[in-house]
Coordinates of C-alpha atoms and ligand atoms in Angstrom, one line a residue:
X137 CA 117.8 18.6 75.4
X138 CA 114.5 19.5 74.5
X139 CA 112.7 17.1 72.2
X140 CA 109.1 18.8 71.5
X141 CA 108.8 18.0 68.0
X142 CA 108.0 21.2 65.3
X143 CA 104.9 21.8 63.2
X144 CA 106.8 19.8 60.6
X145 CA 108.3 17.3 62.6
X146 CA 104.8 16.4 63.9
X147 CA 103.4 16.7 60.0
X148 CA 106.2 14.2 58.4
X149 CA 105.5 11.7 62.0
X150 CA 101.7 12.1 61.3
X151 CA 102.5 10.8 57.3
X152 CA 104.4 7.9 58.1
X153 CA 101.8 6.9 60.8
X154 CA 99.0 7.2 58.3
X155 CA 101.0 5.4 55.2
X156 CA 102.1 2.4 57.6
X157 CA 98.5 1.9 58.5
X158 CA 97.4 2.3 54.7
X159 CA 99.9 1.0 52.8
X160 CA 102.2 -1.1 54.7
X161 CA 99.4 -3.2 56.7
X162 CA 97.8 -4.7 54.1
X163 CA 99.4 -7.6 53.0
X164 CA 102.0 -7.2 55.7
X165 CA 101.6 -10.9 57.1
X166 CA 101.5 -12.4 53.3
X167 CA 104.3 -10.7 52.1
X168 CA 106.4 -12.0 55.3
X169 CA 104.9 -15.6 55.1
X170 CA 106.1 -15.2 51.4
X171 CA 109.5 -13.5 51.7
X172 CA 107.9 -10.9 49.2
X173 CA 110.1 -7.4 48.6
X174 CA 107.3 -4.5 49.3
X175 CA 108.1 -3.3 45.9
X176 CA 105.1 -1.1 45.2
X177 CA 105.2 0.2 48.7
X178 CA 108.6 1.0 48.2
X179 CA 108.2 3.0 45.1
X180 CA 105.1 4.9 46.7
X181 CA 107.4 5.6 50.0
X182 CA 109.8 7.0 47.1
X183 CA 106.5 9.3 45.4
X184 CA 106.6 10.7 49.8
X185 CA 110.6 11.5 50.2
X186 CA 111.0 8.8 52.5
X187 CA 114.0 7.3 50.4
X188 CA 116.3 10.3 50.7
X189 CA 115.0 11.7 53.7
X190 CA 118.2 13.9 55.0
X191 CA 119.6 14.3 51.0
X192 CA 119.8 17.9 49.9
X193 CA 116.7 19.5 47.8
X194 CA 119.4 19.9 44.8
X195 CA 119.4 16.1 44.6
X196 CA 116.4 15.2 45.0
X197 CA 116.1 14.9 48.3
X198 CA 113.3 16.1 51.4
X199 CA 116.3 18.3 53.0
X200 CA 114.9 17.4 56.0
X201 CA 117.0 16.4 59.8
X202 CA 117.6 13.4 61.2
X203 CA 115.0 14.0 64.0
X204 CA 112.5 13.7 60.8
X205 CA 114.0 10.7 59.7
X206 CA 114.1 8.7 63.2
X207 CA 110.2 10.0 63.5
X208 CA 109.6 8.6 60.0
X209 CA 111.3 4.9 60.8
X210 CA 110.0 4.7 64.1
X211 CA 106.5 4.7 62.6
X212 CA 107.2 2.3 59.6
X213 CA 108.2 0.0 61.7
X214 CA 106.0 -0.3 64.4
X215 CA 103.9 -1.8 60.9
X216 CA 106.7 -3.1 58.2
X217 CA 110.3 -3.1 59.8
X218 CA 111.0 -5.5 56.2
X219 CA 110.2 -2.1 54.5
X220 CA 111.9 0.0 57.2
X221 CA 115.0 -1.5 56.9
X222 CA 115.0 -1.0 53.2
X223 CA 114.5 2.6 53.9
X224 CA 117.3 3.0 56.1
X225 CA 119.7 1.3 54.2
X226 CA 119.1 3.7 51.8
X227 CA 118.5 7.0 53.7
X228 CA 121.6 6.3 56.4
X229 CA 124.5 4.0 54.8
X230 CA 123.8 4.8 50.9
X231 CA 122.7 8.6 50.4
X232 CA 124.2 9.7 53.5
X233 CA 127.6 8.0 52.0
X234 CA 127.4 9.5 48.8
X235 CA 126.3 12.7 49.8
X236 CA 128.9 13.4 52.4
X237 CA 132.2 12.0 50.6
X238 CA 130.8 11.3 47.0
X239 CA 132.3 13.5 44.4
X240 CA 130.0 16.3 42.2
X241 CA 129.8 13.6 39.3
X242 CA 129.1 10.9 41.7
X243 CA 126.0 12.9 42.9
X244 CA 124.8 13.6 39.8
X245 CA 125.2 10.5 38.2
X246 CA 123.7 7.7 41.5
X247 CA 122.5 10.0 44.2
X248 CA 120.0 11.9 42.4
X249 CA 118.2 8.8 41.7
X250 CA 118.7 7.4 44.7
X251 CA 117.3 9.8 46.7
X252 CA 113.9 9.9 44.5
X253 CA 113.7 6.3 45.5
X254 CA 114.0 6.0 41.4
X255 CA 116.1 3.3 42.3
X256 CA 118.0 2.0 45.7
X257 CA 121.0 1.2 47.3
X258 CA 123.3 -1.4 49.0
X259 CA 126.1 -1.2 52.0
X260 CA 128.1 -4.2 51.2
X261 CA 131.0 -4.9 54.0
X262 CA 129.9 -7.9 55.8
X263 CA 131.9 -10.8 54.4
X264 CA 131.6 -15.0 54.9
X265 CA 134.7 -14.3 57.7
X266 CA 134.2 -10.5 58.2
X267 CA 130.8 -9.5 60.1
X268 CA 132.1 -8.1 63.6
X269 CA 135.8 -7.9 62.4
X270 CA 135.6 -5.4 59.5
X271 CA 138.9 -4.9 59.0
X272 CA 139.5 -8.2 58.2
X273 CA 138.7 -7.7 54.4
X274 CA 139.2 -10.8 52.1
X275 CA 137.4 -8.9 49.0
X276 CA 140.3 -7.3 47.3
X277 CA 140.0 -4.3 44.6
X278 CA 143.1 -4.0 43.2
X279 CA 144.3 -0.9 41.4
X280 CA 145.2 -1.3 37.8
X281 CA 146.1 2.6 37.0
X282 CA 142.2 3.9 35.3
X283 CA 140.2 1.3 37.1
X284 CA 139.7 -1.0 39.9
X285 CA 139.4 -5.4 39.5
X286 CA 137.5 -6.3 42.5
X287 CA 137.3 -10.0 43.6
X288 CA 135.3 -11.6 46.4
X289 CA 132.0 -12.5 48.2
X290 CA 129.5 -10.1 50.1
X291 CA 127.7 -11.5 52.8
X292 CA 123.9 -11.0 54.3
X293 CA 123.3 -7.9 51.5
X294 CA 120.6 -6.1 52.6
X295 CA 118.4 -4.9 48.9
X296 CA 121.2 -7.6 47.6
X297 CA 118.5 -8.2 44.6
X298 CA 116.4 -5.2 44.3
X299 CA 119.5 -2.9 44.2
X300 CA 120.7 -1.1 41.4
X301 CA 124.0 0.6 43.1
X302 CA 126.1 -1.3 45.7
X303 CA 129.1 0.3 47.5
X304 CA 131.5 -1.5 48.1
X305 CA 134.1 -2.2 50.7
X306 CA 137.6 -3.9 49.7
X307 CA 140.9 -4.2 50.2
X308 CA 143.4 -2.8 47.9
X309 CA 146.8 -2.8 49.8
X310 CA 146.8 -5.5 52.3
X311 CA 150.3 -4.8 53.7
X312 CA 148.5 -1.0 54.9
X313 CA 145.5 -3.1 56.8
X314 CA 142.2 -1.0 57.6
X315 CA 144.3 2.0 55.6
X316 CA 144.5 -0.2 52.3
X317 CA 140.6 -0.5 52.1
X318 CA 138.9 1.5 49.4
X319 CA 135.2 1.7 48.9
X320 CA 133.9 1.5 45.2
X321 CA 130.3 2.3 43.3
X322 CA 129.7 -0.6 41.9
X323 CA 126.6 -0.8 39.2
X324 CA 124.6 -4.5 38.9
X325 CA 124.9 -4.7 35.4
X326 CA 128.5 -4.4 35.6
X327 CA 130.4 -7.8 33.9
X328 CA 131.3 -10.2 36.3
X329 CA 129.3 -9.2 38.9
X330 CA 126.7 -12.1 40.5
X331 CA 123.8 -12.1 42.6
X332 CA 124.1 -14.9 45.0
X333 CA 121.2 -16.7 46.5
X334 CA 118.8 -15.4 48.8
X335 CA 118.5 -15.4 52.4
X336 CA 115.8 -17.7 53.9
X337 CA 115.6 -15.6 57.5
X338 CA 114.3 -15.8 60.6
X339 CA 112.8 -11.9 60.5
X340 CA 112.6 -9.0 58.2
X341 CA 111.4 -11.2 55.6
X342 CA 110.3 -8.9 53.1
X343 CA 113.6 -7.3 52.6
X344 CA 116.0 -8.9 49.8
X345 CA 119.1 -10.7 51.9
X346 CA 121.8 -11.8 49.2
X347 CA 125.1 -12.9 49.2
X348 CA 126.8 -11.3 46.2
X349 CA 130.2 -12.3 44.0
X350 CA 132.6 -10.4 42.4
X351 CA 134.7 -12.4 39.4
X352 CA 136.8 -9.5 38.2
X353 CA 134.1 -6.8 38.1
X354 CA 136.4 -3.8 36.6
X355 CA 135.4 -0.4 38.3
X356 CA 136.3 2.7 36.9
X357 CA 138.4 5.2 39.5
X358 CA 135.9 7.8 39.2
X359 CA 133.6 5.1 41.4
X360 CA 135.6 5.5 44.2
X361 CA 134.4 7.2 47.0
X362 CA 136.9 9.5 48.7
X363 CA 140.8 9.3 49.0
X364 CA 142.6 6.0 48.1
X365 CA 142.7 4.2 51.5
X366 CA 139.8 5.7 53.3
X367 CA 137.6 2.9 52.5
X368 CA 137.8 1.8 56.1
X369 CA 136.7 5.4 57.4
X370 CA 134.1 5.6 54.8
X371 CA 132.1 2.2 56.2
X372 CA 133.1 3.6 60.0
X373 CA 131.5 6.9 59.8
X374 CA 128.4 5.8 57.7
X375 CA 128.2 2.8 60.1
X376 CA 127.9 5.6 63.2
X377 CA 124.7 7.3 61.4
X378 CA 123.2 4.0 60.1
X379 CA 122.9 3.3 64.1
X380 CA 120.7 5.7 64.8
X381 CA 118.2 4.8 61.6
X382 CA 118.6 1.2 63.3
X383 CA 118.2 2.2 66.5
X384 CA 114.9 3.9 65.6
X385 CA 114.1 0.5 63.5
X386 CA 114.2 -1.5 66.8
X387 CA 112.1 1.2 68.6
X388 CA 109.3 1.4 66.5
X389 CA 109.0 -2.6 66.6
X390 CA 108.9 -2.5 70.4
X391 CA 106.4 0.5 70.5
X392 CA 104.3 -1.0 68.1
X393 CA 104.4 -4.5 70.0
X394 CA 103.4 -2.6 73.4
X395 CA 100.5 -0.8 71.3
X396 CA 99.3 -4.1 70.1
X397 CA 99.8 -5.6 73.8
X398 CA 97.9 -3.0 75.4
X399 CA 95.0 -3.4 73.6
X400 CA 94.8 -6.5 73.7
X401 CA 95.3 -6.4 77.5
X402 CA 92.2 -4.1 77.6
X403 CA 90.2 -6.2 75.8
X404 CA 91.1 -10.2 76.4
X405 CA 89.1 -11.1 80.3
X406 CA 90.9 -13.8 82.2
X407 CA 89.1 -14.8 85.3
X408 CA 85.9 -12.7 85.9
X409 CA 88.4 -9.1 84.3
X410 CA 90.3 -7.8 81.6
X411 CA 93.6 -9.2 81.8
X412 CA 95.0 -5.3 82.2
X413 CA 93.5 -5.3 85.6
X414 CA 95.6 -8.5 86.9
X415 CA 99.0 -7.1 88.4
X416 CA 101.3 -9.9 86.2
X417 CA 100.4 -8.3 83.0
X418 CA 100.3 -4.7 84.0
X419 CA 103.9 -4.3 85.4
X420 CA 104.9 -6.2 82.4
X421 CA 103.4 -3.0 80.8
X422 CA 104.7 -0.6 82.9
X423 CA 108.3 -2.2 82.4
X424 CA 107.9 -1.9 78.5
X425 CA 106.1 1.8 78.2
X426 CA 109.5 2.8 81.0
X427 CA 111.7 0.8 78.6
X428 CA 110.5 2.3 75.3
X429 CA 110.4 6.2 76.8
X430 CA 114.1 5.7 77.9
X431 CA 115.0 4.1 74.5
X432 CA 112.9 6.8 72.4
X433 CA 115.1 9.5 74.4
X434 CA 117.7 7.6 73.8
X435 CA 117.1 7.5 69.9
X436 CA 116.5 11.4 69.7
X437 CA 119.3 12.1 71.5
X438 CA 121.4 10.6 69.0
X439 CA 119.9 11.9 66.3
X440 CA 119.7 15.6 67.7
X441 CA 123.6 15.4 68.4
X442 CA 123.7 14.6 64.9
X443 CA 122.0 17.2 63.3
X444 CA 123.9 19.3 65.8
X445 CA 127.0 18.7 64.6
X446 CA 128.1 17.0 67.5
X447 CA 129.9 13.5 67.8
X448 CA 127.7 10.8 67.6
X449 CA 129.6 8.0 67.6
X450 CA 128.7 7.4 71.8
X451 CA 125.1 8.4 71.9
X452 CA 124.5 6.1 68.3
X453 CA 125.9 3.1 69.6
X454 CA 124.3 3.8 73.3
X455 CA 121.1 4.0 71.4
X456 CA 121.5 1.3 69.0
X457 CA 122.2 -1.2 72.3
X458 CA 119.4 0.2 74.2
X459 CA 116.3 -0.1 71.5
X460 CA 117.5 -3.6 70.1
X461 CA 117.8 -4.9 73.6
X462 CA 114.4 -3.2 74.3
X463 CA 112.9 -4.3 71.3
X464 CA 113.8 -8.2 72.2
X465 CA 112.1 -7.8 75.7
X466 CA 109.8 -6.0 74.4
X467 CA 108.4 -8.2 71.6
X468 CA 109.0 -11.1 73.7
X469 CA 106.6 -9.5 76.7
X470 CA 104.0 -8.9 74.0
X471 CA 103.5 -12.9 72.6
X472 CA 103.4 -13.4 76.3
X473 CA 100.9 -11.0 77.2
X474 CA 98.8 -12.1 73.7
X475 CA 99.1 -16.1 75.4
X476 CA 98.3 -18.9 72.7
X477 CA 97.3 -15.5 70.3
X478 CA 100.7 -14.2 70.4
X479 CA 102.0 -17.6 68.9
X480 CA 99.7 -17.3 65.3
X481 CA 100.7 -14.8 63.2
X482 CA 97.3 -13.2 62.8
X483 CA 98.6 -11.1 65.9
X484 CA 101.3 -9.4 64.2
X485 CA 103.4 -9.8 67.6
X486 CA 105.1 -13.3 66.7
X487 CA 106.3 -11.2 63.5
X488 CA 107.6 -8.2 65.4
X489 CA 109.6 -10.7 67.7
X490 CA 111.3 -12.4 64.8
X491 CA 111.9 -9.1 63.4
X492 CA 113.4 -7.3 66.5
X493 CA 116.5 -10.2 66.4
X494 CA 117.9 -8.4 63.8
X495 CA 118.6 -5.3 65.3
X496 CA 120.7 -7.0 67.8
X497 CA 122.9 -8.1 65.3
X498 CA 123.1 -6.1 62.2
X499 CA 125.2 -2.1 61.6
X500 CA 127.0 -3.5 64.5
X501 CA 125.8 -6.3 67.2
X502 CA 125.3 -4.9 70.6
X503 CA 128.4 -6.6 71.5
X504 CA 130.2 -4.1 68.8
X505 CA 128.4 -1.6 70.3
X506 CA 129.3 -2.1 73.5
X507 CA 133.1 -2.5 72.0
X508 CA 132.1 1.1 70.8
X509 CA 130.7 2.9 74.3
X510 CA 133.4 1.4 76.1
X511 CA 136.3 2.6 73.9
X512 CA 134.6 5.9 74.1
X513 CA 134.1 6.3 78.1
X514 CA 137.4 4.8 78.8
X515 CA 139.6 6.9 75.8
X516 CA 140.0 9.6 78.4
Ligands
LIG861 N1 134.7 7.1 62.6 C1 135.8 7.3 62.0 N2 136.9 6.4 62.1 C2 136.7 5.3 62.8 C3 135.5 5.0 63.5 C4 134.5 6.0 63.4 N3 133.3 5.8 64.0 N4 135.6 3.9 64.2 C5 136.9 3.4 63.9 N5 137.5 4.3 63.1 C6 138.9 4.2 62.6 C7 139.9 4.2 63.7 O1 140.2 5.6 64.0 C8 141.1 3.5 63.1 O2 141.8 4.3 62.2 P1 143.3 4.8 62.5 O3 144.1 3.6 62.8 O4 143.7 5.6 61.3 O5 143.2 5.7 63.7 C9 140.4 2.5 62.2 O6 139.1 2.9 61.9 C10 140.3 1.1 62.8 O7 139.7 1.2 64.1 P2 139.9 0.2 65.2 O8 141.3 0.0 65.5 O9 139.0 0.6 66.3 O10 139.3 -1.1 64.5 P3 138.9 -2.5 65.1 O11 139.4 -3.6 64.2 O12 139.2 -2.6 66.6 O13 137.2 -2.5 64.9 C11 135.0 -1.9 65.3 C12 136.4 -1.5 65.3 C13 134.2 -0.8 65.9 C14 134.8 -3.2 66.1 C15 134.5 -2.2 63.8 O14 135.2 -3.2 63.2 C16 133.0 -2.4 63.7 O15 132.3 -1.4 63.7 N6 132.6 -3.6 63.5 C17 131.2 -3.9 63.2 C18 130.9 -3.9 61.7 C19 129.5 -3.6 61.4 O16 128.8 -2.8 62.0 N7 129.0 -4.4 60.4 C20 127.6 -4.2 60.0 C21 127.5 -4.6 58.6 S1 126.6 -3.4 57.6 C22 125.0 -3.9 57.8 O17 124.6 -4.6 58.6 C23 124.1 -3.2 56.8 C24 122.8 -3.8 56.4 O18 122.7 -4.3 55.4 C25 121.7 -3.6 57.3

């Protein structure tokens, strides 16, 4: 596989670099001390065609590949992985979901404005007793001839505030199991639906977190996406691409950890030398920059076998595990290698810590993923 990037590859990569640095920097430490959503930055990443990244032109979209995208989230979040994640939530698990099984109307109505970034998107399957164990659906949607009443609670909504359209995952026939699931467009002004409180977290603290309620929201059957019963398919397959946006999440927070670490290792002296020149920090750097290449080729890889057309259900997942994991070690290294600087937030590295967590946990924890390569190795 041969990863040199294209003219325009290098272009969009060169963007994102320069708007992280301009726009997402400032403020980035207030906004995370605050839990503030990067609204304006959000609509300006909008103004760029960073919100529907991989959506066709005739939508509104940049048109461009996945390669693109993965170059534009790594840089983002070696800055803002609060705004990154809103990105990719919209780019992988909302556009990509509408685009690929939506119907004509469905485009025209949500994902034209979605993928302007006019307004943005949530992927609601996570549940109070469903996280790992998606099939186990206790939302229910239940089919009343022209519409849908859906009943239930959402769980750790990513944009669960600042979204306008939420798709929904829920069970319609519970005697069929994963086959009885159905996933519906659901709009926030609809009656009876509730925005539940929001998430105080650890990391990623600029991004909206919200549980959300459903008290017989009715949904009309045009909102659903795809064939009754593929709901559980529909959350699968957008799941599998979501990894890779994820998976590029994680490694831009441990590249942009290691940058800040190697500076600083250039510049900080520590008996009579800059503390680059002692061994102890710089094979803790040589570890990270091997880590982060293997986890970059990693990332592409995926990404290429998805613009491809090949399965990328093993080399998502594979990547997914590899950058979170990298990104914890990572991020960790760096506080060390900063000493009593990495612990103040001033640094930026204590923030990229508490942000890489997350992407050990959420579009599937590396233990799902794990569940995922293994099933996949051993299937033959
Ligand atoms: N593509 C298509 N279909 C798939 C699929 C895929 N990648 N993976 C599974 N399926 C299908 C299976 O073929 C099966 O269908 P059939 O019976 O018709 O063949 C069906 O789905 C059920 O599959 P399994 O029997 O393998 O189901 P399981 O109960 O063993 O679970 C799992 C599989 C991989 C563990 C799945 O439950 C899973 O991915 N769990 C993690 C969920 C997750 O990632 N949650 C993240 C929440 S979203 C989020 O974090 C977004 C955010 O806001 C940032």
């Amino acid at each position: 596989m041969n990863f040199s990037l294209s003219e325009e590859q290098l272009m969009i990569q060169q963007a994102a670099r320069d708007f992280a640095q301009n726009e997402l920097l400032p403020g980035v430490i207030e906004r995370d001390d605050a839990q503030e959503f990067p609204k304006e930055q959000v609509s300006k990443m909008g103004e760029l065609g960073f919100m529907g990244m991989m959506v066709n032109e005739n939508y509104g979209g940049s048109g461009l590949d996945t390669l693109s995208y993965v170059l534009v989230m790594e840089e983002l979040s070696k800055i803002d992985a609060s705004s990154s994640v809103i990105v990719s939530v919209n780019n992988s698990l909302v556009c990509w979901g509408l685009e690929t099984y939506g119907t004509e109307e469905q485009k025209e109505k949500y994902l034209t404005r979605l993928a302007t970034g006019e307004i943005i998107g949530a992927f609601c399957l996570s549940e109070p007793e469903a996280g790992s164990d998606a099939t186990s659906q206790k939302t229910t949607a239940k089919d009343m001839g022209d519409h849908y009443v859906l009943n239930g609670t959402k769980n750790w909504i990513t944009n669960g505030n600042s979204a306008a359209v939420y798709l929904v995952i829920a069970q319609t026939d519970v005697e069929k199991g994963h086959r009885g699931i159905n996933a519906l467009i659901v709009e926030k002004d609809m009656e009876g639906f509730e925005i539940g409180p929001k998430e105080n977290k650890l990391g990623i603290r600029g991004s909206d977190t919200h549980s959300l309620i459903f008290n017989d929201v009715k949904v009309p059957k045009e909102n659903r996406i795809g064939e009754d019963g593929f709901g559980f398919k529909f959350a699968m397959k957008t799941l599998a691409g979501g990894r890779i946006g994820i998976a590029a999440q994680a490694l831009g927070i441990a590249a942009g950890a290691y940058e800040l670490a190697l500076k600083y290792s250039k510049e900080r002296k520590a008996f009579g030398t800059e503390i680059a020149n002692h061994q102890a920090i710089a094979f803790k750097l040589a570890d990270m920059h091997t880590k982060i290449q293997a986890a970059r080729n990693l990332v592409y890889q995926a990404a290429c076998d998805k613009d491809d057309g090949d399965n990328y259900d093993l080399s998502g997942a594979m990547a997914k595990l590899y950058a979170a994991e990298t990104a914890m070690e990572v991020t960790v290294e760096a506080v060390q290698i900063h000493g009593g600087n990495g612990f103040v937030k001033d640094y930026h590295v204590e923030r990229l810590m508490r942000d890489a967590k997350i992407t050990q946990i959420y579009e599937g924890t590396s233990e799902i993923q794990k569940i995922v390569i293994s099933r996949s190795i051993l299937k033959d």
